[in-house]
Structure formats: structure tokens, C-alpha cells
Coordinates of C-alpha atoms and ligand atoms in Angstrom, one line a residue:
Chain A
M1 CA -40.8 27.0 44.5
T2 CA -38.7 29.1 42.1
E3 CA -40.0 29.4 38.5
V4 CA -38.2 26.9 36.3
Q5 CA -37.4 27.5 32.7
M6 CA -39.4 25.4 30.2
K7 CA -38.0 23.6 27.2
A8 CA -38.6 20.4 25.3
T9 CA -35.9 17.7 25.3
R10 CA -36.1 17.6 21.5
D11 CA -34.8 21.2 21.6
G12 CA -31.8 20.2 23.7
F13 CA -31.1 17.4 21.2
G14 CA -31.3 19.8 18.2
E15 CA -28.9 22.2 19.8
A16 CA -26.4 19.5 20.7
L17 CA -26.5 18.2 17.1
L18 CA -25.6 21.6 15.8
S19 CA -22.6 21.9 18.0
L20 CA -21.5 18.3 17.2
G21 CA -21.8 19.1 13.6
E22 CA -19.2 21.8 14.0
K23 CA -16.9 19.6 16.0
Q24 CA -17.1 16.2 14.3
N25 CA -17.4 15.6 10.6
K26 CA -18.4 12.0 11.2
V27 CA -21.7 12.9 12.7
M28 CA -24.5 12.4 10.3
V29 CA -28.3 12.6 10.5
V30 CA -30.8 10.5 8.7
C31 CA -34.4 11.7 9.1
A32 CA -37.8 10.4 8.0
D33 CA -39.7 13.5 7.1
L34 CA -39.7 15.1 10.5
E35 CA -36.8 17.5 10.3
E36 CA -38.5 20.5 11.8
S37 CA -40.4 18.6 14.5
M38 CA -37.3 16.6 15.5
R39 CA -35.2 19.8 15.5
V40 CA -32.7 18.6 12.9
E41 CA -33.7 21.1 10.2
E42 CA -30.9 23.5 11.2
F43 CA -28.3 20.7 11.1
G44 CA -29.5 19.9 7.6
K45 CA -29.0 23.5 6.5
R46 CA -25.6 23.9 8.0
F47 CA -24.3 20.5 7.0
P48 CA -26.1 19.4 3.9
E49 CA -23.4 16.8 3.1
R50 CA -24.1 15.1 6.4
M51 CA -27.9 15.1 6.2
V52 CA -30.0 12.5 4.6
E53 CA -33.8 12.8 4.2
V54 CA -35.4 9.5 3.3
G55 CA -39.0 10.5 3.4
V56 CA -41.7 8.5 5.2
A57 CA -39.7 5.3 5.3
E58 CA -38.4 4.3 8.7
Q59 CA -37.2 0.9 7.7
N60 CA -35.0 2.3 5.0
M61 CA -33.9 5.1 7.3
V62 CA -32.4 2.6 9.8
G63 CA -30.9 0.4 7.1
L64 CA -29.4 3.3 5.3
A65 CA -28.0 4.6 8.6
A66 CA -26.4 1.2 9.2
G67 CA -24.7 1.5 5.7
L68 CA -23.4 5.0 6.6
A69 CA -22.2 3.6 10.0
L70 CA -20.4 0.7 8.3
E71 CA -18.4 3.3 6.5
G72 CA -17.3 4.9 9.7
N73 CA -19.9 7.5 10.5
C74 CA -21.7 8.2 13.7
V75 CA -25.3 8.3 12.6
F76 CA -28.3 9.7 14.3
A77 CA -31.5 8.2 12.8
V78 CA -34.3 10.4 13.7
S79 CA -38.1 10.0 13.8
Y80 CA -41.0 9.7 16.1
A81 CA -40.7 6.7 18.4
A82 CA -44.0 5.4 17.3
F83 CA -42.4 4.9 13.9
S84 CA -38.8 4.3 14.9
P85 CA -38.2 2.0 16.8
G86 CA -41.9 1.3 16.4
R87 CA -41.8 0.3 12.7
S88 CA -38.1 -0.2 12.3
W89 CA -37.4 -2.5 15.1
D90 CA -36.4 -5.5 12.9
Q91 CA -33.9 -3.2 11.1
I92 CA -32.6 -1.9 14.4
R93 CA -32.2 -5.5 15.7
V94 CA -30.4 -6.9 12.7
S95 CA -28.7 -4.1 10.7
V96 CA -27.8 -2.0 13.8
A97 CA -27.7 -3.9 17.1
L98 CA -26.5 -7.3 16.0
S99 CA -24.0 -5.6 13.7
N100 CA -22.9 -3.4 16.6
L101 CA -22.9 -0.3 14.5
N102 CA -22.6 3.3 15.7
V103 CA -26.2 4.3 15.0
K104 CA -28.1 6.3 17.5
I105 CA -31.9 5.8 17.2
V106 CA -33.6 8.9 18.2
G107 CA -37.3 8.5 19.0
G108 CA -39.3 11.7 19.6
H109 CA -42.8 12.3 20.7
T110 CA -42.9 9.7 23.4
G111 CA -45.3 9.0 26.2
L112 CA -48.7 10.5 27.0
G113 CA -46.9 13.9 26.9
V114 CA -47.4 13.8 23.1
G115 CA -50.9 15.0 24.0
P116 CA -53.5 15.8 21.3
D117 CA -52.1 13.5 18.6
G118 CA -53.5 10.6 20.6
A119 CA -52.8 6.9 21.1
T120 CA -51.3 6.2 17.7
H121 CA -48.5 8.7 18.3
Q122 CA -47.9 8.2 22.0
A123 CA -45.1 5.7 22.1
L124 CA -45.4 3.9 25.4
E125 CA -43.6 0.7 24.5
D126 CA -40.3 2.0 23.1
I127 CA -38.1 1.6 26.1
A128 CA -39.2 -2.0 26.5
I129 CA -38.6 -3.0 22.9
M130 CA -35.2 -1.3 22.8
R131 CA -33.8 -2.4 26.1
V132 CA -34.3 -6.0 25.3
L133 CA -31.7 -5.8 22.5
P134 CA -28.2 -6.9 23.5
G135 CA -25.7 -4.1 23.6
M136 CA -28.3 -1.4 23.1
M137 CA -27.8 1.7 25.3
V138 CA -31.2 3.3 26.3
V139 CA -31.1 6.9 27.4
V140 CA -34.0 9.0 28.6
P141 CA -33.0 12.5 29.4
A142 CA -35.0 14.2 32.1
D143 CA -34.9 17.7 30.7
A144 CA -33.7 19.7 27.7
Y145 CA -30.2 20.4 29.1
Q146 CA -29.8 16.8 29.9
A147 CA -30.9 15.9 26.3
R148 CA -28.0 18.1 25.1
Q149 CA -25.6 16.3 27.4
A150 CA -26.9 12.9 26.5
T151 CA -26.6 13.6 22.7
E152 CA -23.0 14.8 23.1
R153 CA -22.0 11.9 25.3
L154 CA -23.6 9.3 23.0
S155 CA -21.7 10.7 20.0
E156 CA -18.5 10.0 21.9
L157 CA -19.5 6.5 22.9
Y158 CA -19.2 3.9 20.1
G159 CA -22.2 1.6 19.7
P160 CA -25.9 1.4 19.1
A161 CA -28.1 3.5 21.4
Y162 CA -31.6 4.7 21.8
L163 CA -32.3 8.3 22.8
R164 CA -35.9 8.9 23.9
L165 CA -37.1 12.4 23.5
T166 CA -40.3 14.3 24.2
R167 CA -42.5 16.9 22.4
Q168 CA -43.8 19.1 25.2
K169 CA -42.0 21.8 27.0
T170 CA -41.0 20.7 30.4
G171 CA -39.1 22.2 33.3
L172 CA -35.3 22.3 33.4
F173 CA -35.2 20.8 36.9
V174 CA -32.0 18.9 37.0
D175 CA -29.1 20.7 38.7
K176 CA -26.7 21.5 35.9
A177 CA -23.8 21.1 38.3
L178 CA -24.5 17.4 38.6
K179 CA -22.2 15.2 36.7
F180 CA -23.8 13.4 33.7
E181 CA -22.5 10.1 32.7
I182 CA -24.1 7.4 30.6
G183 CA -24.9 4.4 32.8
K184 CA -24.5 6.4 36.0
A185 CA -27.7 7.5 37.8
Q186 CA -28.0 10.9 39.3
I187 CA -29.2 11.3 42.9
L188 CA -31.2 14.5 42.5
R189 CA -32.2 14.6 46.1
Q190 CA -30.9 12.7 49.1
G191 CA -33.5 11.1 51.3
K192 CA -33.8 8.2 53.8
D193 CA -37.5 7.2 53.9
I194 CA -38.3 6.3 50.4
T195 CA -36.7 6.1 46.9
V196 CA -38.4 7.5 43.9
V197 CA -36.6 6.4 40.8
G198 CA -37.7 7.6 37.4
C199 CA -36.7 8.7 33.9
G200 CA -37.7 11.5 31.6
P201 CA -39.4 14.8 32.3
I202 CA -42.1 13.2 34.4
L203 CA -39.5 12.9 37.1
G204 CA -39.9 16.7 37.5
E205 CA -43.3 16.0 39.1
A206 CA -41.7 13.6 41.5
M207 CA -39.2 16.4 42.5
K208 CA -42.1 18.7 43.3
V209 CA -43.7 16.0 45.5
A210 CA -40.4 15.4 47.3
E211 CA -40.0 19.1 48.0
K212 CA -43.6 19.4 49.2
L213 CA -43.3 16.4 51.5
A214 CA -39.9 17.6 52.9
G215 CA -39.8 17.7 56.7
R216 CA -42.4 15.0 56.9
V217 CA -41.2 12.4 54.5
S218 CA -37.6 12.3 53.4
V219 CA -37.7 11.3 49.7
E220 CA -34.6 10.3 47.7
V221 CA -35.0 11.0 44.0
I222 CA -32.9 9.1 41.5
N223 CA -32.7 10.1 37.9
M224 CA -32.2 6.8 36.0
H225 CA -31.6 8.6 32.8
T226 CA -29.8 5.5 31.4
V227 CA -32.3 2.7 31.5
K228 CA -29.7 0.4 30.0
P229 CA -27.1 -0.3 31.1
I230 CA -28.9 0.3 34.4
D231 CA -27.0 1.6 37.3
A232 CA -27.9 -1.2 39.7
E233 CA -25.4 -0.2 42.3
T234 CA -26.9 3.2 42.9
L235 CA -30.4 1.7 42.9
I236 CA -29.5 -1.1 45.3
R237 CA -27.7 1.2 47.7
S238 CA -30.7 3.5 47.9
A239 CA -33.2 0.7 48.2
K240 CA -31.2 -0.8 51.0
K241 CA -31.2 2.5 52.8
T242 CA -34.9 3.4 52.4
G243 CA -36.5 0.0 52.0
R244 CA -39.2 1.4 49.7
V245 CA -39.0 2.2 46.0
L246 CA -41.5 3.9 43.8
C247 CA -40.7 3.9 40.1
I248 CA -42.1 6.4 37.7
E249 CA -42.1 6.8 33.9
D250 CA -44.2 8.0 31.0
H251 CA -44.3 4.5 29.5
Q252 CA -46.1 1.2 30.0
V253 CA -45.3 -0.1 33.5
T254 CA -44.4 -3.4 31.8
G255 CA -41.0 -3.7 30.3
G256 CA -39.8 -0.2 30.7
L257 CA -37.8 1.4 33.5
G258 CA -40.3 -0.2 36.0
G259 CA -39.5 -3.6 34.6
A260 CA -35.8 -2.9 34.7
V261 CA -35.9 -1.7 38.3
A262 CA -38.1 -4.7 39.3
E263 CA -35.6 -7.1 37.7
V264 CA -32.7 -5.6 39.7
L265 CA -34.4 -5.3 43.0
S266 CA -36.2 -8.6 43.0
E267 CA -33.0 -10.4 42.5
K268 CA -30.6 -8.3 44.5
M269 CA -32.4 -6.3 47.1
P270 CA -36.1 -7.2 47.5
V271 CA -37.9 -4.3 49.0
R272 CA -41.4 -2.8 48.7
L273 CA -41.7 -1.7 45.1
E274 CA -44.5 0.1 43.3
R275 CA -44.3 1.1 39.6
M276 CA -46.1 4.1 38.2
G277 CA -46.6 4.4 34.5
V278 CA -49.3 3.6 32.0
A279 CA -50.9 0.4 33.3
D280 CA -51.5 -1.7 30.3
K281 CA -53.7 0.9 28.6
W282 CA -53.8 2.9 25.4
G283 CA -53.3 6.6 25.5
E284 CA -55.7 9.1 24.0
S285 CA -56.0 12.7 22.9
G286 CA -55.8 15.5 25.4
L287 CA -53.4 18.0 27.0
P288 CA -50.4 16.3 28.7
E289 CA -51.4 17.6 32.1
D290 CA -54.9 16.3 31.7
L291 CA -53.7 13.0 30.5
Y292 CA -51.2 12.7 33.4
E293 CA -54.1 13.4 35.8
K294 CA -56.4 10.9 34.0
F295 CA -53.8 8.1 33.8
G296 CA -52.6 8.6 37.4
L297 CA -49.2 10.2 36.7
S298 CA -49.6 13.7 38.0
A299 CA -47.9 15.1 41.1
R300 CA -51.1 14.6 43.0
W301 CA -51.0 10.9 42.2
I302 CA -47.3 10.5 42.9
E303 CA -47.8 12.1 46.3
G304 CA -50.6 9.6 47.0
R305 CA -48.4 6.7 46.0
V306 CA -45.6 7.9 48.2
E307 CA -48.0 8.3 51.1
K308 CA -49.3 4.8 50.5
L309 CA -45.9 3.3 50.5
M310 CA -45.1 5.1 53.7
L311 CA -48.0 3.6 55.6
Chain B
M1 CA -1.5 -14.6 -13.8
P2 CA -3.6 -16.2 -16.4
K3 CA -7.4 -15.6 -16.2
P4 CA -9.0 -18.4 -14.3
D5 CA -11.4 -20.7 -16.1
L6 CA -14.6 -19.3 -14.6
P7 CA -16.9 -22.2 -15.4
L8 CA -14.4 -24.5 -13.6
V9 CA -14.3 -22.1 -10.7
A10 CA -18.1 -22.0 -10.5
R11 CA -18.2 -25.7 -10.6
D12 CA -15.8 -25.9 -7.7
I13 CA -18.0 -23.4 -5.8
R14 CA -21.0 -25.6 -6.4
K15 CA -19.1 -28.7 -5.2
N16 CA -18.1 -26.9 -2.0
I17 CA -21.6 -25.6 -1.4
I18 CA -22.9 -29.2 -1.7
R19 CA -20.3 -30.5 0.7
S20 CA -20.7 -27.7 3.2
L21 CA -24.5 -28.0 3.3
A22 CA -24.4 -31.8 3.5
I23 CA -22.1 -31.6 6.5
A24 CA -24.1 -28.8 8.1
G25 CA -27.3 -30.8 7.8
S26 CA -29.4 -27.7 7.3
G27 CA -29.3 -24.6 5.1
H28 CA -30.4 -23.2 1.8
T29 CA -29.2 -24.9 -1.4
A30 CA -31.0 -23.6 -4.5
G31 CA -30.1 -19.9 -4.4
A32 CA -26.5 -20.5 -3.5
M33 CA -26.1 -23.0 -6.4
G34 CA -27.9 -20.7 -8.8
T35 CA -25.5 -17.8 -8.1
A36 CA -22.2 -19.7 -8.1
D37 CA -21.4 -18.1 -11.5
I38 CA -21.7 -14.5 -10.5
F39 CA -19.7 -15.3 -7.4
A40 CA -17.0 -16.9 -9.5
W41 CA -17.0 -13.8 -11.7
W42 CA -17.0 -11.4 -8.8
Y43 CA -14.1 -12.9 -6.9
F44 CA -12.1 -14.7 -9.6
G45 CA -13.1 -13.0 -12.8
G46 CA -12.4 -9.4 -12.0
G47 CA -16.0 -8.5 -11.2
L48 CA -14.9 -7.1 -7.8
R49 CA -11.8 -5.2 -6.9
H50 CA -10.8 -7.0 -3.7
R51 CA -7.9 -8.2 -1.7
S52 CA -8.3 -11.4 0.3
G53 CA -5.3 -10.6 2.5
E54 CA -6.7 -7.1 3.3
P55 CA -10.5 -7.5 3.7
S56 CA -10.9 -4.0 5.0
W57 CA -9.0 -2.4 2.1
E58 CA -10.7 1.0 1.6
G59 CA -10.6 0.9 -2.1
R60 CA -12.4 -2.5 -2.4
D61 CA -15.7 -2.8 -4.1
R62 CA -18.3 -3.7 -1.5
L63 CA -20.6 -6.7 -1.9
I64 CA -23.7 -6.5 0.3
L65 CA -25.5 -9.7 0.5
S66 CA -29.1 -8.9 1.2
C67 CA -30.5 -12.4 0.9
G68 CA -28.6 -13.8 3.8
H69 CA -29.8 -17.3 3.2
Y70 CA -27.4 -17.4 0.2
A71 CA -24.6 -17.5 2.8
P72 CA -23.1 -20.8 1.6
V73 CA -22.1 -19.4 -1.8
L74 CA -20.5 -16.3 -0.2
Y75 CA -18.6 -18.4 2.4
V76 CA -17.4 -20.9 -0.2
T77 CA -16.2 -18.3 -2.6
L78 CA -14.5 -16.3 0.1
A79 CA -12.7 -19.4 1.3
M80 CA -11.6 -20.3 -2.2
A81 CA -10.4 -16.8 -2.8
G82 CA -8.2 -17.0 0.3
Y83 CA -10.1 -15.0 2.9
F84 CA -10.0 -17.9 5.3
P85 CA -9.0 -21.6 5.2
L86 CA -11.1 -23.9 3.1
A87 CA -11.2 -26.4 5.9
E88 CA -13.3 -24.1 7.9
L89 CA -16.2 -24.6 5.4
S90 CA -17.1 -27.8 7.2
S91 CA -17.9 -25.8 10.3
L92 CA -20.9 -24.1 8.6
R93 CA -23.8 -23.7 11.0
K94 CA -21.9 -25.4 13.8
I95 CA -21.6 -24.0 17.3
G96 CA -18.7 -21.5 17.7
S97 CA -18.2 -21.3 14.0
R98 CA -17.5 -18.1 12.1
L99 CA -19.8 -19.4 9.4
Q100 CA -23.1 -18.6 10.9
G101 CA -26.3 -19.8 9.3
H102 CA -26.9 -16.3 8.1
P103 CA -24.0 -13.9 7.8
V104 CA -23.1 -11.7 10.8
K105 CA -20.9 -8.8 10.4
R106 CA -20.1 -7.1 13.7
V107 CA -18.0 -4.1 14.1
E108 CA -16.0 -4.3 17.3
L109 CA -13.7 -1.8 18.7
K110 CA -12.0 -4.5 20.7
K111 CA -11.3 -7.9 19.4
M112 CA -13.9 -9.8 21.5
S113 CA -17.1 -10.1 19.6
G114 CA -19.2 -11.0 22.6
L115 CA -21.0 -13.4 20.2
G116 CA -19.2 -16.6 21.0
H117 CA -17.7 -16.7 17.6
E118 CA -15.5 -14.4 15.6
I119 CA -16.4 -12.5 12.5
L120 CA -15.6 -14.0 9.2
P121 CA -13.3 -11.9 7.0
G122 CA -14.9 -10.6 3.8
V123 CA -18.4 -10.5 5.1
E124 CA -19.6 -6.9 4.7
N125 CA -23.0 -7.0 6.4
T126 CA -25.4 -8.8 8.6
S127 CA -28.4 -10.3 6.8
G128 CA -31.2 -12.8 7.0
P129 CA -34.4 -11.0 7.5
L130 CA -35.1 -9.9 3.9
G131 CA -35.0 -6.4 2.5
Q132 CA -32.5 -5.0 4.9
G133 CA -29.3 -5.3 2.9
V134 CA -30.6 -3.1 0.1
S135 CA -30.9 -0.2 2.5
V136 CA -27.5 -0.9 3.9
A137 CA -26.1 -0.9 0.4
V138 CA -27.8 2.4 -0.3
G139 CA -26.2 3.9 2.8
M140 CA -22.7 2.6 1.8
A141 CA -23.1 3.9 -1.7
L142 CA -24.2 7.3 -0.3
A143 CA -21.2 7.4 2.0
A144 CA -18.9 6.6 -0.8
K145 CA -20.5 9.2 -3.1
R146 CA -20.3 12.0 -0.6
R147 CA -16.7 11.3 0.1
G148 CA -15.8 11.1 -3.6
E149 CA -14.7 7.5 -3.3
K150 CA -14.6 5.5 -6.6
H151 CA -15.4 2.0 -5.6
W152 CA -18.6 0.2 -6.6
V153 CA -21.3 -1.0 -4.1
W154 CA -22.8 -4.2 -5.3
C155 CA -25.9 -5.7 -3.6
L156 CA -27.3 -9.1 -4.2
G157 CA -30.9 -9.7 -3.4
S158 CA -33.4 -12.3 -4.3
D159 CA -36.6 -12.1 -6.2
G160 CA -38.7 -13.2 -3.2
E161 CA -37.1 -10.4 -1.3
V162 CA -38.6 -7.8 -3.7
Q163 CA -41.9 -8.6 -1.9
E164 CA -40.6 -6.8 1.2
G165 CA -41.7 -3.2 1.2
Q166 CA -38.4 -2.0 2.5
T167 CA -36.7 -2.7 -0.8
W168 CA -39.0 -0.2 -2.5
E169 CA -38.2 2.4 0.1
A170 CA -34.5 1.7 -0.7
Y171 CA -34.8 1.9 -4.5
I172 CA -36.3 5.4 -4.5
S173 CA -33.8 6.7 -2.0
A174 CA -31.0 5.4 -4.3
V175 CA -32.5 7.3 -7.2
K176 CA -33.1 10.5 -5.2
Y177 CA -29.4 10.5 -4.1
E178 CA -28.3 9.6 -7.7
L179 CA -26.2 6.7 -6.5
G180 CA -24.6 5.8 -9.8
N181 CA -22.1 3.7 -7.8
L182 CA -24.8 1.2 -6.8
I183 CA -25.3 -2.0 -8.7
Y184 CA -28.2 -4.0 -7.3
V185 CA -28.5 -7.6 -8.6
I186 CA -31.8 -9.4 -8.2
D187 CA -31.4 -13.2 -8.5
Y188 CA -34.5 -13.9 -10.5
N189 CA -34.9 -17.7 -10.1
N190 CA -38.6 -17.6 -9.6
I191 CA -38.6 -19.6 -6.4
Q192 CA -39.1 -18.8 -2.8
I193 CA -39.5 -21.1 0.2
T194 CA -43.2 -21.9 -0.3
G195 CA -43.2 -22.2 -4.1
E196 CA -42.8 -20.3 -7.3
V197 CA -42.6 -16.5 -6.9
S198 CA -45.0 -16.1 -9.7
K199 CA -47.6 -18.1 -7.7
I200 CA -46.9 -17.0 -4.1
M201 CA -46.9 -13.3 -4.9
P202 CA -46.2 -12.3 -8.4
L203 CA -43.9 -9.4 -8.8
G204 CA -45.7 -7.8 -11.8
N205 CA -43.5 -6.4 -14.5
L206 CA -40.4 -6.1 -12.4
K207 CA -38.3 -4.3 -15.0
K208 CA -41.0 -1.7 -15.5
R209 CA -41.5 -1.3 -11.8
L210 CA -37.8 -0.7 -11.2
E211 CA -37.6 1.7 -14.2
G212 CA -40.6 3.4 -12.8
C213 CA -38.6 4.2 -9.6
G214 CA -35.9 5.7 -11.9
M215 CA -33.4 3.0 -11.9
E216 CA -31.4 1.8 -15.0
V217 CA -32.4 -1.8 -15.5
M218 CA -30.6 -4.6 -17.4
E219 CA -31.7 -8.2 -17.8
I220 CA -29.1 -10.9 -18.0
D221 CA -28.6 -14.6 -18.0
G222 CA -26.8 -15.3 -14.6
H223 CA -25.0 -18.3 -16.0
D224 CA -23.5 -16.4 -18.9
F225 CA -20.1 -14.9 -18.1
E226 CA -20.2 -12.6 -21.2
D227 CA -23.4 -11.2 -19.9
L228 CA -21.8 -10.5 -16.5
E229 CA -18.9 -8.7 -18.2
K230 CA -21.5 -6.5 -20.0
V231 CA -22.9 -5.4 -16.7
K232 CA -19.7 -3.7 -15.9
E233 CA -19.5 -1.8 -19.1
W234 CA -23.1 -0.8 -19.0
A235 CA -22.9 0.3 -15.3
G236 CA -20.2 2.8 -16.2
L237 CA -22.5 4.5 -18.7
H238 CA -24.9 5.9 -16.1
P239 CA -22.9 7.8 -13.5
K240 CA -25.9 9.3 -11.8
T241 CA -28.4 6.4 -11.8
P242 CA -28.5 3.4 -9.6
K243 CA -28.5 0.2 -11.6
A244 CA -30.7 -2.8 -11.2
V245 CA -29.7 -6.1 -12.8
I246 CA -32.5 -8.7 -13.2
M247 CA -30.3 -11.8 -13.3
V248 CA -32.2 -14.8 -14.4
T249 CA -30.8 -18.0 -12.9
T250 CA -31.8 -21.6 -12.6
P251 CA -32.2 -22.5 -8.9
G252 CA -30.1 -25.5 -7.9
K253 CA -28.1 -25.0 -11.1
G254 CA -25.7 -27.8 -11.9
V255 CA -27.6 -30.6 -10.2
G256 CA -30.4 -32.0 -12.3
F257 CA -32.6 -33.2 -9.4
M258 CA -32.3 -29.8 -7.7
E259 CA -32.9 -27.5 -10.7
N260 CA -36.1 -25.5 -10.9
N261 CA -37.6 -27.2 -7.9
Y262 CA -38.6 -24.8 -5.2
R263 CA -38.4 -27.5 -2.5
W264 CA -34.6 -27.1 -2.7
H265 CA -34.9 -23.5 -1.5
G266 CA -34.5 -24.2 2.2
I267 CA -33.1 -27.7 2.6
P268 CA -29.6 -29.2 2.3
P269 CA -28.8 -32.4 0.5
T270 CA -28.6 -35.6 2.5
K271 CA -25.2 -37.4 2.3
E272 CA -26.5 -39.7 -0.4
Q273 CA -27.9 -36.8 -2.4
A274 CA -24.7 -35.0 -2.0
F275 CA -22.7 -37.9 -3.5
D276 CA -25.1 -37.9 -6.5
A277 CA -24.8 -34.2 -6.8
L278 CA -21.0 -34.2 -6.6
E279 CA -20.9 -37.0 -9.2
E280 CA -23.0 -35.0 -11.6
L281 CA -21.0 -31.9 -11.0
I282 CA -17.8 -33.7 -11.7
R283 CA -18.8 -36.0 -14.5
G284 CA -21.6 -34.0 -16.0
K285 CA -25.3 -35.0 -16.4
K286 CA -26.0 -38.7 -16.8
Ligands
LIG1 MG1 -35.8 -16.7 -5.4

């Protein structure tokens, strides 16, 4: 396998914001004391009139963002996902989602991939609590380049959205030539024996497995970067073809992408389905690769689950 | 046009609140009745710059209702001010109505709201869960300040709401960003749904606490129109400081059997009680 470039999705987000800042004077950022970590520091320096720092106060961050959006701005409200949407969910629900405001909630440091900070900071529930909100778009970029594309596209699409980012550097594995569109899944690899559908950088591990098994098992890999609105059509078409679906995400298996996929398939195309993710457990401190091994999300585990489904 | 008789307007607001709530069969009475005077002053006494025929007029003063359960006083006043037909007040809390139990403001690019009801003209924000409107008002005031716009952003909150931690996050952010265009009114009626605020969770020395955050604070009698006029003069004196107005009111004001009784926080009058209340509002206390 060729060596892939490594970069965190939060970096792609920060770069996109800078270029958006140049292009659109309605783009604003509200941040809760995590400017450097969430890669919005540079935006604040370049566009101080469009940056708001609220300190450690995620509820106010979201409400204030709603106020800015009511006055016509496109507002990115930025924190760690454990805090927002973790702590600010009520504000997101009422002040943003029900009001249908142009606020993009950006949650960083998600999943086991957060690593050493441990369970408190490893948001593993954020997709679930966001996708249940009517009208909320939920986007989980697979790599840094995609995070850039997602940020740009979301700024052009009116309405509330959740953008899920990650801390650790991960491979830029998505073919840049593939079209990126919110609500439209990407088929990263065509296959006929089994469908692996996932979201976020963890999908890169699935790609490695698919490559490794090539010739023996034909794996179709789908990047469901938009968890909501989910691209049911692409999912159903693939499930119909392969008859087996494995879902993978760095999130609780309940309520996240796995839940969304199960909802679609059980109603529209019941096939064999297994969901990989964190199985109703809390995370812990450790290096991301060690945690993925321990919690059953590493390439080795994915390969095992594919093999099992192929039996 | 001659200046309207504000006490009379306020009395009509109260009458319409009683009627609407009695027809609705549920809703919050005390706070709405207690703030009828400031609503009369806002919409009929020059308190707010507003245009009922042009609810989105950019130069309007914004009124953010943070205590969404005060919805009846907002709806009644908006209807009386011509934002929508008075007859619609009887649809309060009914299915399909624009007069939702708690106000919903939804920004739609297309006309369809997707909500099953349309959005009521004049409503600036969605509120109900307490504490949220204060932050929204801070965001609106900040947007106005950064664009150099000259309108005021008013926010009405309740005293019970001050118990929500979010409000304190909002106050210090308003101070940090020097939002002199923000006037935050706390309806200090000393009741909340379970009892008296001073018993359920005392607020301490609220004036000192707000001043401690860096706000300019004024205490007024919420039933005194001269006091309300003073707020405006005073607000202009502090261009870089957000203002907090501790507005003391009588919950249930105007109806003897409702006044100062926390049990009227979250219930409507029955039909019989409504007749008694209307009689008292029209004829004065027995
Ligand atoms: Mg009260």
C-alpha cells in the first residue's frame, strides 16, 4: 500500500474556515475557549470582527450563535463534542434546530480517537443526540480533505448542521476526485460480496481490510459521511447487491450511524447486518490505536467481522 | 396621533390575556398579567421602535422574550398593535394555530414551515426552556454592534429564570463585548411555578450580583409608566455597558384573587373565574 498523508479532520476544518472568511463576510465563529485546539485561532486573528470568544460556556455559545444567526449570519459554534452538543443540547434543540437557524455546531475531539484524555472527553454519543433533531444535518468527514469540503458545503447550505471532527492525525484516504455532496454517500470501492458502510476516519481501516481481502472477498466500501439525511438509496442498492452489511463508526453502536443504517435496512431491505462501534461501554485513556484494538475497532477486528459475515 | 392612554391599553391587554387563556384552557397567567404595563409601553407608548405592517423592518428594536411562558402577553399585545387579527387570539394553544403555547420563531427560506402551523409575525425568537433567550439577545446585540446598527435589543426574562446558570454565562459575555445596546429586563414578581422565588431558591442580592458582573442596574416599579420612561433615558447614558432592569411587578396584577399568589403561575382561569376577572378589570375592585 502506498504511504498516505496524515492530517486531522480539525485541520481541514480550520483551513476551510480561513478561505470561507475571505469569501463570505457572513461567516462567523463562536468558540468556547478552544480556539487553538479547534483550529479557529487563525480565523480569529484574520477576522476579529467575525470571531466571538465566550469562554468556558457552551450553553451561551450556542444561544449567542443563534442570536447572530437571527441577524443573518452563518455561524460556526465550535467546541469539543463532549461539551457541545454534550452540554448545549437543549440550546441546540430550541434556539437553533426548532428555530431553523443557520448555525453549524462543530464538535471536535470525538470518539475513542481522542485517546489519552479518556472517557470524559471521548464523545461517543454525539451522532445519536444530534441526528434525532428534526432538520439537523449530521456530517462526519472521513479525512481532513473531506472536512474541508464539508465545511465549505455546509456554509453554502442554509440550516442547522452538526459537523463531527477528530483530534488525531489520520490518513487522507478518500480519492479527491470523488464528488462530495451533503446527503450523497460515496462509494469508495466497488464490491459484490459484502458492503462495509462507515463514517469518519475509522473508515480508513475498513479500506485497508478491503484491499487486503481483494481477490478473495469483494468488499464494497461506502462512505456515509452524511449520517443525516442518510443516503438510503445508495445503501439499499448496495445491500441488495451484496446481501451483507457491516457498519463501522467510532461512536456507540446504538443511535449513531449503525442505528441509522439499521433503521433503513430493517424497513426497506432486510439483509444480514452487523454493527461495529463502541458496544455500550465507556472509553478510557490510551493511544488511539491501542484503544481501537481493545474496543474491537482495529483493522484486525474489522477483518474478522467481514470474514464472519462471509461464512 | 394623540398618545394612547397607557393604563387603558394595559387594561385591555389584561382583558385579552384572561379571555385567551380561559378559551385555551391551559397556560400561564400570573407573569403575563404582571407585565401588561411594560408591553403597553413597549408597543403603544413609544418604548419600542416597531412597525406592525413590517415586522422584519431592519431598524426595529428587537424584543427577545426569554421567559417563553409569558407568551399570552406578547401575543395579545402584538394583535392589539396590528401584527395579526385580534380574532386569532382565541386560537391560542389550539392545533394548527400560530399562537403556540410557547413562542416559536422559525426562519424559513421557503414559505412552508414544516411545523404544521405558520410563524406569528412579530415574534423574534423561540423560547420556553428558561435561560436561552438571554444568550440569543446577547448574540443579536453583538451582531448589531459590530455592524454599527443603532437599534436597541430588549430582553424580557423572569426572576425564576435567573436560577438557570446559562443566564450568568450570558451576562458576563454581554459585559465583555460592551453591549450598551442591550437592555435586559427581569420581571421580579417573586413567584415561580412551585412557590415564591425567595423560598424555592433565593436569588441573593440580585442587584449586587448583576453589578458584580459589570452591568448597569436600575430598579423600577413595573406598573409605573414614568419609571418605564426613565429606563430609556438612563439606558442612553451608558453606551458601553449592558443594562439590567430589575422590574418589580405584582404577579396576576389587576385581578385581586390572582395577585401575589404563586398558584396562578402556571394555570389559566376557568370560565367562571374569567368572568369575575373581567368584571374586576372593567369595573375596578369590588
Ligand atoms: Mg417569577
